[in-house]
Amino acid sequence: MAANILIVEDEESILELIAINLHQAGFNPIRALNAEYAENIIREALPDLIILDWMLPGMNGADFAKRVRSNSNTKSVPIIMLTAKSEEDDKLKGLDIGADDYMTKPFSPKELIARIKAVLRRKMPELVDEPISINGLTLDSNKHLLKNNNKTISI
């Protein structure tokens, strides 16, 4: 099952760049150009994770994050702030208001995907499509496969 990732970003080119990379990584991107539209999306279907810009038109990302954290239905949804605000005080404020992670622009799409996977592994490991390998044994729960040194084990 692909994780639904809500991207709240007002710059359409950045929004599309993130969405394309999420799709290629096996996630289901959901787009919102502002916080108000994102709230409507959340009312209809709760996302598995939110990527949130700070500087949005209307309600800014910090206020939106506070609203997400204060709502009993959404308070556990992970948030990754992705913003041009790069000062230490900004990062601290973002984390203090409830962001699970904080990245600054410009950013690496590969690093963003890695951070998304890391947050999801902690919050909802079943949403990350990564096999588990230990001492030659590999378990791929999505494909329902168990391998020993790359040889499939039948059960």
mmCIF file of N, CA, C and O in Angstrom, residues 2-104:
data_model
loop_
_atom_site.group_PDB
_atom_site.id
_atom_site.type_symbol
_atom_site.label_atom_id
_atom_site.label_comp_id
_atom_site.label_asym_id
_atom_site.label_seq_id
_atom_site.Cartn_x
_atom_site.Cartn_y
_atom_site.Cartn_z
ATOM 1 N N ALA A 2 0.709 2.114 -0.975
ATOM 2 C CA ALA A 2 1.502 3.333 -1.082
ATOM 3 C C ALA A 2 1.015 4.379 -0.085
ATOM 4 O O ALA A 2 -0.184 4.569 0.094
ATOM 5 N N ALA A 3 1.960 5.039 0.566
ATOM 6 C CA ALA A 3 1.615 6.096 1.521
ATOM 7 C C ALA A 3 1.110 7.318 0.765
ATOM 8 O O ALA A 3 1.645 7.686 -0.283
ATOM 9 N N ASN A 4 0.068 7.946 1.295
ATOM 10 C CA ASN A 4 -0.471 9.189 0.748
ATOM 11 C C ASN A 4 0.273 10.356 1.378
ATOM 12 O O ASN A 4 0.211 10.546 2.594
ATOM 13 N N ILE A 5 0.977 11.123 0.546
ATOM 14 C CA ILE A 5 1.785 12.238 1.018
ATOM 15 C C ILE A 5 1.160 13.538 0.524
ATOM 16 O O ILE A 5 1.059 13.765 -0.682
ATOM 17 N N LEU A 6 0.733 14.389 1.458
ATOM 18 C CA LEU A 6 0.167 15.691 1.126
ATOM 19 C C LEU A 6 1.298 16.711 1.034
ATOM 20 O O LEU A 6 2.043 16.898 1.994
ATOM 21 N N ILE A 7 1.418 17.350 -0.131
ATOM 22 C CA ILE A 7 2.435 18.378 -0.355
ATOM 23 C C ILE A 7 1.720 19.724 -0.320
ATOM 24 O O ILE A 7 0.838 19.974 -1.139
ATOM 25 N N VAL A 8 2.113 20.578 0.616
ATOM 26 C CA VAL A 8 1.523 21.916 0.719
ATOM 27 C C VAL A 8 2.618 22.903 0.339
ATOM 28 O O VAL A 8 3.511 23.201 1.133
ATOM 29 N N GLU A 9 2.560 23.374 -0.903
ATOM 30 C CA GLU A 9 3.620 24.205 -1.492
ATOM 31 C C GLU A 9 2.983 25.143 -2.507
ATOM 32 O O GLU A 9 2.246 24.690 -3.382
ATOM 33 N N ASP A 10 3.270 26.443 -2.401
ATOM 34 C CA ASP A 10 2.642 27.411 -3.301
ATOM 35 C C ASP A 10 3.398 27.621 -4.607
ATOM 36 O O ASP A 10 2.832 28.166 -5.553
ATOM 37 N N GLU A 11 4.642 27.197 -4.702
ATOM 38 C CA GLU A 11 5.377 27.311 -5.963
ATOM 39 C C GLU A 11 5.122 26.049 -6.783
ATOM 40 O O GLU A 11 5.596 24.966 -6.434
ATOM 41 N N GLU A 12 4.385 26.211 -7.872
ATOM 42 C CA GLU A 12 3.942 25.047 -8.654
ATOM 43 C C GLU A 12 5.094 24.206 -9.182
ATOM 44 O O GLU A 12 4.988 22.983 -9.216
ATOM 45 N N SER A 13 6.197 24.838 -9.579
ATOM 46 C CA SER A 13 7.322 24.047 -10.105
ATOM 47 C C SER A 13 7.918 23.158 -9.014
ATOM 48 O O SER A 13 8.260 22.003 -9.274
ATOM 49 N N ILE A 14 8.032 23.679 -7.805
ATOM 50 C CA ILE A 14 8.553 22.875 -6.693
ATOM 51 C C ILE A 14 7.543 21.790 -6.321
ATOM 52 O O ILE A 14 7.913 20.645 -6.072
ATOM 53 N N LEU A 15 6.273 22.153 -6.313
ATOM 54 C CA LEU A 15 5.212 21.190 -6.014
ATOM 55 C C LEU A 15 5.271 20.008 -6.981
ATOM 56 O O LEU A 15 5.225 18.847 -6.564
ATOM 57 N N GLU A 16 5.410 20.290 -8.267
ATOM 58 C CA GLU A 16 5.473 19.220 -9.269
ATOM 59 C C GLU A 16 6.754 18.406 -9.162
ATOM 60 O O GLU A 16 6.735 17.190 -9.331
ATOM 61 N N LEU A 17 7.873 19.063 -8.876
ATOM 62 C CA LEU A 17 9.139 18.346 -8.696
ATOM 63 C C LEU A 17 9.012 17.335 -7.557
ATOM 64 O O LEU A 17 9.398 16.169 -7.696
ATOM 65 N N ILE A 18 8.443 17.776 -6.443
ATOM 66 C CA ILE A 18 8.260 16.881 -5.300
ATOM 67 C C ILE A 18 7.300 15.749 -5.654
ATOM 68 O O ILE A 18 7.570 14.581 -5.377
ATOM 69 N N ALA A 19 6.180 16.096 -6.296
ATOM 70 C CA ALA A 19 5.168 15.094 -6.641
ATOM 71 C C ALA A 19 5.732 14.027 -7.570
ATOM 72 O O ALA A 19 5.489 12.829 -7.372
ATOM 73 N N ILE A 20 6.488 14.429 -8.566
ATOM 74 C CA ILE A 20 7.072 13.467 -9.512
ATOM 75 C C ILE A 20 8.035 12.530 -8.782
ATOM 76 O O ILE A 20 8.011 11.315 -8.980
ATOM 77 N N ASN A 21 8.878 13.091 -7.922
ATOM 78 C CA ASN A 21 9.832 12.263 -7.180
ATOM 79 C C ASN A 21 9.131 11.324 -6.206
ATOM 80 O O ASN A 21 9.550 10.177 -6.039
ATOM 81 N N LEU A 22 8.066 11.789 -5.565
ATOM 82 C CA LEU A 22 7.298 10.915 -4.682
ATOM 83 C C LEU A 22 6.676 9.766 -5.461
ATOM 84 O O LEU A 22 6.721 8.612 -5.027
ATOM 85 N N HIS A 23 6.089 10.088 -6.605
ATOM 86 C CA HIS A 23 5.461 9.055 -7.445
ATOM 87 C C HIS A 23 6.499 8.009 -7.870
ATOM 88 O O HIS A 23 6.237 6.800 -7.794
ATOM 89 N N GLN A 24 7.668 8.470 -8.303
ATOM 90 C CA GLN A 24 8.723 7.542 -8.729
ATOM 91 C C GLN A 24 9.227 6.677 -7.568
ATOM 92 O O GLN A 24 9.692 5.561 -7.791
ATOM 93 N N ALA A 25 9.111 7.185 -6.345
ATOM 94 C CA ALA A 25 9.543 6.422 -5.170
ATOM 95 C C ALA A 25 8.442 5.505 -4.645
ATOM 96 O O ALA A 25 8.633 4.829 -3.635
ATOM 97 N N GLY A 26 7.289 5.497 -5.309
ATOM 98 C CA GLY A 26 6.221 4.583 -4.916
ATOM 99 C C GLY A 26 5.185 5.162 -3.971
ATOM 100 O O GLY A 26 4.364 4.426 -3.437
ATOM 101 N N PHE A 27 5.217 6.471 -3.773
ATOM 102 C CA PHE A 27 4.242 7.129 -2.913
ATOM 103 C C PHE A 27 3.117 7.727 -3.750
ATOM 104 O O PHE A 27 3.252 7.910 -4.957
ATOM 105 N N ASN A 28 2.015 8.060 -3.097
ATOM 106 C CA ASN A 28 0.887 8.712 -3.752
ATOM 107 C C ASN A 28 0.889 10.191 -3.362
ATOM 108 O O ASN A 28 0.457 10.531 -2.268
ATOM 109 N N PRO A 29 1.375 11.087 -4.252
ATOM 110 C CA PRO A 29 1.409 12.511 -3.916
ATOM 111 C C PRO A 29 0.031 13.158 -4.051
ATOM 112 O O PRO A 29 -0.717 12.877 -4.981
ATOM 113 N N ILE A 30 -0.291 14.030 -3.089
ATOM 114 C CA ILE A 30 -1.520 14.818 -3.107
ATOM 115 C C ILE A 30 -1.087 16.273 -3.039
ATOM 116 O O ILE A 30 -0.331 16.649 -2.143
ATOM 117 N N ARG A 31 -1.565 17.103 -3.958
ATOM 118 C CA ARG A 31 -1.077 18.472 -4.083
ATOM 119 C C ARG A 31 -2.035 19.495 -3.478
ATOM 120 O O ARG A 31 -3.243 19.396 -3.675
ATOM 121 N N ALA A 32 -1.452 20.504 -2.804
ATOM 122 C CA ALA A 32 -2.227 21.643 -2.301
ATOM 123 C C ALA A 32 -1.354 22.886 -2.428
ATOM 124 O O ALA A 32 -0.213 22.898 -1.972
ATOM 125 N N LEU A 33 -1.909 23.932 -3.041
ATOM 126 C CA LEU A 33 -1.160 25.174 -3.241
ATOM 127 C C LEU A 33 -1.238 26.128 -2.048
ATOM 128 O O LEU A 33 -0.537 27.133 -2.012
ATOM 129 N N ASN A 34 -2.089 25.819 -1.076
ATOM 130 C CA ASN A 34 -2.183 26.657 0.123
ATOM 131 C C ASN A 34 -2.744 25.828 1.279
ATOM 132 O O ASN A 34 -3.245 24.722 1.089
ATOM 133 N N ALA A 35 -2.654 26.385 2.472
ATOM 134 C CA ALA A 35 -3.068 25.669 3.681
ATOM 135 C C ALA A 35 -4.577 25.456 3.736
ATOM 136 O O ALA A 35 -5.041 24.420 4.214
ATOM 137 N N GLU A 36 -5.338 26.415 3.250
ATOM 138 C CA GLU A 36 -6.787 26.288 3.280
ATOM 139 C C GLU A 36 -7.252 25.099 2.437
ATOM 140 O O GLU A 36 -8.108 24.317 2.856
ATOM 141 N N TYR A 37 -6.672 24.948 1.248
ATOM 142 C CA TYR A 37 -7.021 23.810 0.394
ATOM 143 C C TYR A 37 -6.553 22.502 1.041
ATOM 144 O O TYR A 37 -7.250 21.489 0.992
ATOM 145 N N ALA A 38 -5.381 22.552 1.676
ATOM 146 C CA ALA A 38 -4.864 21.362 2.367
ATOM 147 C C ALA A 38 -5.820 20.930 3.478
ATOM 148 O O ALA A 38 -6.045 19.734 3.672
ATOM 149 N N GLU A 39 -6.392 21.883 4.199
ATOM 150 C CA GLU A 39 -7.361 21.549 5.248
ATOM 151 C C GLU A 39 -8.570 20.817 4.669
ATOM 152 O O GLU A 39 -9.072 19.870 5.266
ATOM 153 N N ASN A 40 -9.051 21.275 3.508
ATOM 154 C CA ASN A 40 -10.177 20.595 2.852
ATOM 155 C C ASN A 40 -9.815 19.165 2.461
ATOM 156 O O ASN A 40 -10.622 18.251 2.626
ATOM 157 N N ILE A 41 -8.609 18.981 1.960
ATOM 158 C CA ILE A 41 -8.155 17.640 1.584
ATOM 159 C C ILE A 41 -8.123 16.740 2.825
ATOM 160 O O ILE A 41 -8.589 15.605 2.792
ATOM 161 N N ILE A 42 -7.583 17.262 3.924
ATOM 162 C CA ILE A 42 -7.461 16.477 5.156
ATOM 163 C C ILE A 42 -8.834 16.085 5.698
ATOM 164 O O ILE A 42 -9.004 15.003 6.245
ATOM 165 N N ARG A 43 -9.822 16.966 5.545
ATOM 166 C CA ARG A 43 -11.172 16.637 6.017
ATOM 167 C C ARG A 43 -11.745 15.433 5.269
ATOM 168 O O ARG A 43 -12.498 14.646 5.819
ATOM 169 N N GLU A 44 -11.380 15.297 3.991
ATOM 170 C CA GLU A 44 -11.902 14.198 3.173
ATOM 171 C C GLU A 44 -11.121 12.906 3.373
ATOM 172 O O GLU A 44 -11.708 11.832 3.405
ATOM 173 N N ALA A 45 -9.812 13.011 3.468
ATOM 174 C CA ALA A 45 -8.972 11.809 3.621
ATOM 175 C C ALA A 45 -7.688 12.194 4.342
ATOM 176 O O ALA A 45 -6.961 13.072 3.888
ATOM 177 N N LEU A 46 -7.418 11.531 5.427
ATOM 178 C CA LEU A 46 -6.235 11.812 6.226
ATOM 179 C C LEU A 46 -4.979 11.316 5.508
ATOM 180 O O LEU A 46 -4.892 10.135 5.151
ATOM 181 N N PRO A 47 -3.998 12.208 5.269
ATOM 182 C CA PRO A 47 -2.752 11.749 4.628
ATOM 183 C C PRO A 47 -1.883 10.991 5.626
ATOM 184 O O PRO A 47 -2.076 11.080 6.841
ATOM 185 N N ASP A 48 -0.919 10.256 5.103
ATOM 186 C CA ASP A 48 0.013 9.521 5.949
ATOM 187 C C ASP A 48 1.174 10.403 6.399
ATOM 188 O O ASP A 48 1.817 10.118 7.413
ATOM 189 N N LEU A 49 1.443 11.485 5.645
ATOM 190 C CA LEU A 49 2.525 12.408 5.958
ATOM 191 C C LEU A 49 2.253 13.711 5.227
ATOM 192 O O LEU A 49 1.649 13.698 4.144
ATOM 193 N N ILE A 50 2.713 14.827 5.793
ATOM 194 C CA ILE A 50 2.550 16.141 5.168
ATOM 195 C C ILE A 50 3.930 16.753 4.953
ATOM 196 O O ILE A 50 4.751 16.797 5.878
ATOM 197 N N ILE A 51 4.176 17.222 3.723
ATOM 198 C CA ILE A 51 5.354 18.029 3.417
ATOM 199 C C ILE A 51 4.836 19.460 3.360
ATOM 200 O O ILE A 51 3.928 19.764 2.577
ATOM 201 N N LEU A 52 5.413 20.349 4.163
ATOM 202 C CA LEU A 52 4.815 21.655 4.380
ATOM 203 C C LEU A 52 5.813 22.791 4.205
ATOM 204 O O LEU A 52 6.843 22.833 4.877
ATOM 205 N N ASP A 53 5.468 23.717 3.312
ATOM 206 C CA ASP A 53 6.233 24.949 3.153
ATOM 207 C C ASP A 53 5.811 25.919 4.251
ATOM 208 O O ASP A 53 4.656 25.913 4.686
ATOM 209 N N TRP A 54 6.715 26.756 4.700
ATOM 210 C CA TRP A 54 6.395 27.719 5.749
ATOM 211 C C TRP A 54 5.699 28.942 5.163
ATOM 212 O O TRP A 54 4.690 29.414 5.667
ATOM 213 N N MET A 55 6.276 29.466 4.073
ATOM 214 C CA MET A 55 5.791 30.730 3.511
ATOM 215 C C MET A 55 4.727 30.461 2.449
ATOM 216 O O MET A 55 5.032 30.283 1.274
ATOM 217 N N LEU A 56 3.493 30.408 2.900
ATOM 218 C CA LEU A 56 2.352 30.149 2.031
ATOM 219 C C LEU A 56 1.454 31.374 1.993
ATOM 220 O O LEU A 56 1.413 32.140 2.954
ATOM 221 N N PRO A 57 0.697 31.554 0.900
ATOM 222 C CA PRO A 57 -0.277 32.651 0.891
ATOM 223 C C PRO A 57 -1.418 32.347 1.864
ATOM 224 O O PRO A 57 -1.753 31.190 2.100
ATOM 225 N N GLY A 58 -1.994 33.371 2.461
ATOM 226 C CA GLY A 58 -3.054 33.144 3.439
ATOM 227 C C GLY A 58 -2.446 32.641 4.732
ATOM 228 O O GLY A 58 -1.555 33.258 5.299
ATOM 229 N N MET A 59 -2.895 31.501 5.202
ATOM 230 C CA MET A 59 -2.358 30.905 6.421
ATOM 231 C C MET A 59 -0.953 30.376 6.153
ATOM 232 O O MET A 59 -0.741 29.612 5.204
ATOM 233 N N ASN A 60 0.019 30.766 6.987
ATOM 234 C CA ASN A 60 1.375 30.273 6.756
ATOM 235 C C ASN A 60 1.520 28.841 7.278
ATOM 236 O O ASN A 60 0.662 28.334 7.998
ATOM 237 N N GLY A 61 2.618 28.214 6.897
ATOM 238 C CA GLY A 61 2.835 26.819 7.252
ATOM 239 C C GLY A 61 2.958 26.570 8.745
ATOM 240 O O GLY A 61 2.528 25.526 9.245
ATOM 241 N N ALA A 62 3.516 27.528 9.482
ATOM 242 C CA ALA A 62 3.647 27.362 10.930
ATOM 243 C C ALA A 62 2.267 27.317 11.581
ATOM 244 O O ALA A 62 2.009 26.460 12.440
ATOM 245 N N ASP A 63 1.384 28.214 11.169
ATOM 246 C CA ASP A 63 0.028 28.215 11.730
ATOM 247 C C ASP A 63 -0.735 26.952 11.329
ATOM 248 O O ASP A 63 -1.480 26.390 12.127
ATOM 249 N N PHE A 64 -0.524 26.507 10.104
ATOM 250 C CA PHE A 64 -1.167 25.274 9.645
ATOM 251 C C PHE A 64 -0.681 24.079 10.466
ATOM 252 O O PHE A 64 -1.477 23.235 10.886
ATOM 253 N N ALA A 65 0.628 24.015 10.712
ATOM 254 C CA ALA A 65 1.184 22.912 11.509
ATOM 255 C C ALA A 65 0.594 22.918 12.912
ATOM 256 O O ALA A 65 0.265 21.862 13.455
ATOM 257 N N LYS A 66 0.442 24.099 13.504
ATOM 258 C CA LYS A 66 -0.172 24.196 14.835
ATOM 259 C C LYS A 66 -1.603 23.662 14.812
ATOM 260 O O LYS A 66 -2.029 22.962 15.735
ATOM 261 N N ARG A 67 -2.345 23.977 13.756
ATOM 262 C CA ARG A 67 -3.724 23.488 13.643
ATOM 263 C C ARG A 67 -3.758 21.973 13.496
ATOM 264 O O ARG A 67 -4.609 21.298 14.075
ATOM 265 N N VAL A 68 -2.838 21.453 12.703
ATOM 266 C CA VAL A 68 -2.764 20.001 12.523
ATOM 267 C C VAL A 68 -2.480 19.334 13.873
ATOM 268 O O VAL A 68 -3.126 18.354 14.244
ATOM 269 N N ARG A 69 -1.532 19.878 14.620
ATOM 270 C CA ARG A 69 -1.151 19.290 15.903
ATOM 271 C C ARG A 69 -2.234 19.448 16.974
ATOM 272 O O ARG A 69 -2.324 18.633 17.886
ATOM 273 N N SER A 70 -3.071 20.468 16.870
ATOM 274 C CA SER A 70 -4.097 20.690 17.896
ATOM 275 C C SER A 70 -5.388 19.915 17.634
ATOM 276 O O SER A 70 -6.249 19.840 18.505
ATOM 277 N N ASN A 71 -5.509 19.298 16.464
ATOM 278 C CA ASN A 71 -6.713 18.543 16.111
ATOM 279 C C ASN A 71 -6.505 17.074 16.469
ATOM 280 O O ASN A 71 -5.522 16.454 16.066
ATOM 281 N N SER A 72 -7.439 16.502 17.210
ATOM 282 C CA SER A 72 -7.285 15.107 17.656
ATOM 283 C C SER A 72 -7.227 14.116 16.490
ATOM 284 O O SER A 72 -6.610 13.063 16.610
ATOM 285 N N ASN A 73 -7.838 14.444 15.364
ATOM 286 C CA ASN A 73 -7.812 13.543 14.201
ATOM 287 C C ASN A 73 -6.492 13.584 13.444
ATOM 288 O O ASN A 73 -6.140 12.626 12.766
ATOM 289 N N THR A 74 -5.770 14.702 13.529
ATOM 290 C CA THR A 74 -4.567 14.869 12.712
ATOM 291 C C THR A 74 -3.275 15.000 13.514
ATOM 292 O O THR A 74 -2.202 15.053 12.919
ATOM 293 N N LYS A 75 -3.367 15.027 14.836
ATOM 294 C CA LYS A 75 -2.185 15.341 15.634
ATOM 295 C C LYS A 75 -1.031 14.357 15.464
ATOM 296 O O LYS A 75 0.123 14.713 15.673
ATOM 297 N N SER A 76 -1.316 13.143 15.034
ATOM 298 C CA SER A 76 -0.235 12.168 14.876
ATOM 299 C C SER A 76 0.286 12.064 13.439
ATOM 300 O O SER A 76 1.194 11.280 13.175
ATOM 301 N N VAL A 77 -0.259 12.859 12.516
ATOM 302 C CA VAL A 77 0.232 12.836 11.128
ATOM 303 C C VAL A 77 1.618 13.477 11.096
ATOM 304 O O VAL A 77 1.781 14.626 11.512
ATOM 305 N N PRO A 78 2.623 12.764 10.597
ATOM 306 C CA PRO A 78 3.967 13.336 10.537
ATOM 307 C C PRO A 78 4.032 14.539 9.591
ATOM 308 O O PRO A 78 3.367 14.554 8.547
ATOM 309 N N ILE A 79 4.838 15.529 9.971
ATOM 310 C CA ILE A 79 5.034 16.735 9.168
ATOM 311 C C ILE A 79 6.516 16.922 8.925
ATOM 312 O O ILE A 79 7.322 16.893 9.865
ATOM 313 N N ILE A 80 6.869 17.140 7.662
ATOM 314 C CA ILE A 80 8.223 17.547 7.303
ATOM 315 C C ILE A 80 8.124 18.959 6.747
ATOM 316 O O ILE A 80 7.462 19.179 5.725
ATOM 317 N N MET A 81 8.746 19.913 7.429
ATOM 318 C CA MET A 81 8.807 21.285 6.931
ATOM 319 C C MET A 81 9.861 21.336 5.831
ATOM 320 O O MET A 81 10.977 20.841 6.014
ATOM 321 N N LEU A 82 9.497 21.911 4.694
ATOM 322 C CA LEU A 82 10.419 22.098 3.572
ATOM 323 C C LEU A 82 10.304 23.550 3.162
ATOM 324 O O LEU A 82 9.316 23.952 2.545
ATOM 325 N N THR A 83 11.292 24.354 3.540
ATOM 326 C CA THR A 83 11.138 25.797 3.437
ATOM 327 C C THR A 83 12.460 26.502 3.155
ATOM 328 O O THR A 83 13.529 25.939 3.401
ATOM 329 N N ALA A 84 12.355 27.726 2.671
ATOM 330 C CA ALA A 84 13.534 28.553 2.443
ATOM 331 C C ALA A 84 14.014 29.201 3.736
ATOM 332 O O ALA A 84 15.107 29.763 3.777
ATOM 333 N N LYS A 85 13.228 29.125 4.797
ATOM 334 C CA LYS A 85 13.620 29.714 6.082
ATOM 335 C C LYS A 85 14.710 28.831 6.700
ATOM 336 O O LYS A 85 14.426 27.747 7.192
ATOM 337 N N SER A 86 15.951 29.330 6.638
ATOM 338 C CA SER A 86 17.088 28.484 6.988
ATOM 339 C C SER A 86 17.833 28.913 8.245
ATOM 340 O O SER A 86 18.841 28.299 8.596
ATOM 341 N N GLU A 87 17.371 29.947 8.918
ATOM 342 C CA GLU A 87 18.033 30.376 10.152
ATOM 343 C C GLU A 87 17.795 29.348 11.261
ATOM 344 O O GLU A 87 16.766 28.678 11.288
ATOM 345 N N GLU A 88 18.718 29.261 12.180
ATOM 346 C CA GLU A 88 18.591 28.307 13.282
ATOM 347 C C GLU A 88 17.291 28.531 14.059
ATOM 348 O O GLU A 88 16.603 27.571 14.414
ATOM 349 N N ASP A 89 16.944 29.796 14.326
ATOM 350 C CA ASP A 89 15.709 30.088 15.060
ATOM 351 C C ASP A 89 14.474 29.572 14.322
ATOM 352 O O ASP A 89 13.525 29.112 14.951
ATOM 353 N N ASP A 90 14.490 29.671 12.985
ATOM 354 C CA ASP A 90 13.376 29.158 12.184
ATOM 355 C C ASP A 90 13.260 27.647 12.334
ATOM 356 O O ASP A 90 12.168 27.101 12.509
ATOM 357 N N LYS A 91 14.391 26.965 12.261
ATOM 358 C CA LYS A 91 14.399 25.505 12.399
ATOM 359 C C LYS A 91 13.879 25.091 13.776
ATOM 360 O O LYS A 91 13.066 24.167 13.888
ATOM 361 N N LEU A 92 14.342 25.786 14.804
ATOM 362 C CA LEU A 92 13.899 25.474 16.157
ATOM 363 C C LEU A 92 12.401 25.715 16.308
ATOM 364 O O LEU A 92 11.693 24.901 16.905
ATOM 365 N N LYS A 93 11.919 26.823 15.751
ATOM 366 C CA LYS A 93 10.482 27.113 15.837
ATOM 367 C C LYS A 93 9.678 26.050 15.102
ATOM 368 O O LYS A 93 8.656 25.569 15.598
ATOM 369 N N GLY A 94 10.150 25.656 13.914
ATOM 370 C CA GLY A 94 9.456 24.623 13.139
ATOM 371 C C GLY A 94 9.359 23.310 13.896
ATOM 372 O O GLY A 94 8.309 22.671 13.924
ATOM 373 N N LEU A 95 10.445 22.916 14.514
ATOM 374 C CA LEU A 95 10.434 21.680 15.290
ATOM 375 C C LEU A 95 9.598 21.837 16.562
ATOM 376 O O LEU A 95 8.906 20.908 16.967
ATOM 377 N N ASP A 96 9.649 23.014 17.170
ATOM 378 C CA ASP A 96 8.865 23.266 18.387
ATOM 379 C C ASP A 96 7.358 23.260 18.135
ATOM 380 O O ASP A 96 6.590 22.872 19.015
ATOM 381 N N ILE A 97 6.929 23.674 16.948
ATOM 382 C CA ILE A 97 5.485 23.687 16.665
ATOM 383 C C ILE A 97 4.967 22.320 16.256
ATOM 384 O O ILE A 97 3.776 22.144 16.060
ATOM 385 N N GLY A 98 5.883 21.354 16.118
ATOM 386 C CA GLY A 98 5.422 19.998 15.884
ATOM 387 C C GLY A 98 5.926 19.312 14.632
ATOM 388 O O GLY A 98 5.504 18.197 14.338
ATOM 389 N N ALA A 99 6.825 19.942 13.880
ATOM 390 C CA ALA A 99 7.379 19.257 12.709
ATOM 391 C C ALA A 99 8.230 18.075 13.161
ATOM 392 O O ALA A 99 8.943 18.159 14.160
ATOM 393 N N ASP A 100 8.140 16.972 12.430
ATOM 394 C CA ASP A 100 8.946 15.792 12.730
ATOM 395 C C ASP A 100 10.343 15.904 12.132
ATOM 396 O O ASP A 100 11.272 15.238 12.580
ATOM 397 N N ASP A 101 10.460 16.722 11.091
ATOM 398 C CA ASP A 101 11.745 16.954 10.438
ATOM 399 C C ASP A 101 11.679 18.318 9.772
ATOM 400 O O ASP A 101 10.591 18.878 9.582
ATOM 401 N N TYR A 102 12.841 18.857 9.407
ATOM 402 C CA TYR A 102 12.929 20.200 8.843
ATOM 403 C C TYR A 102 14.016 20.201 7.786
ATOM 404 O O TYR A 102 15.157 19.819 8.075
ATOM 405 N N MET A 103 13.669 20.585 6.560
ATOM 406 C CA MET A 103 14.635 20.694 5.465
ATOM 407 C C MET A 103 14.557 22.095 4.889
ATOM 408 O O MET A 103 13.493 22.692 4.854
ATOM 409 N N THR A 104 15.696 22.571 4.400
ATOM 410 C CA THR A 104 15.719 23.898 3.799
ATOM 411 C C THR A 104 15.902 23.796 2.284
ATOM 412 O O THR A 104 16.466 22.828 1.774
#
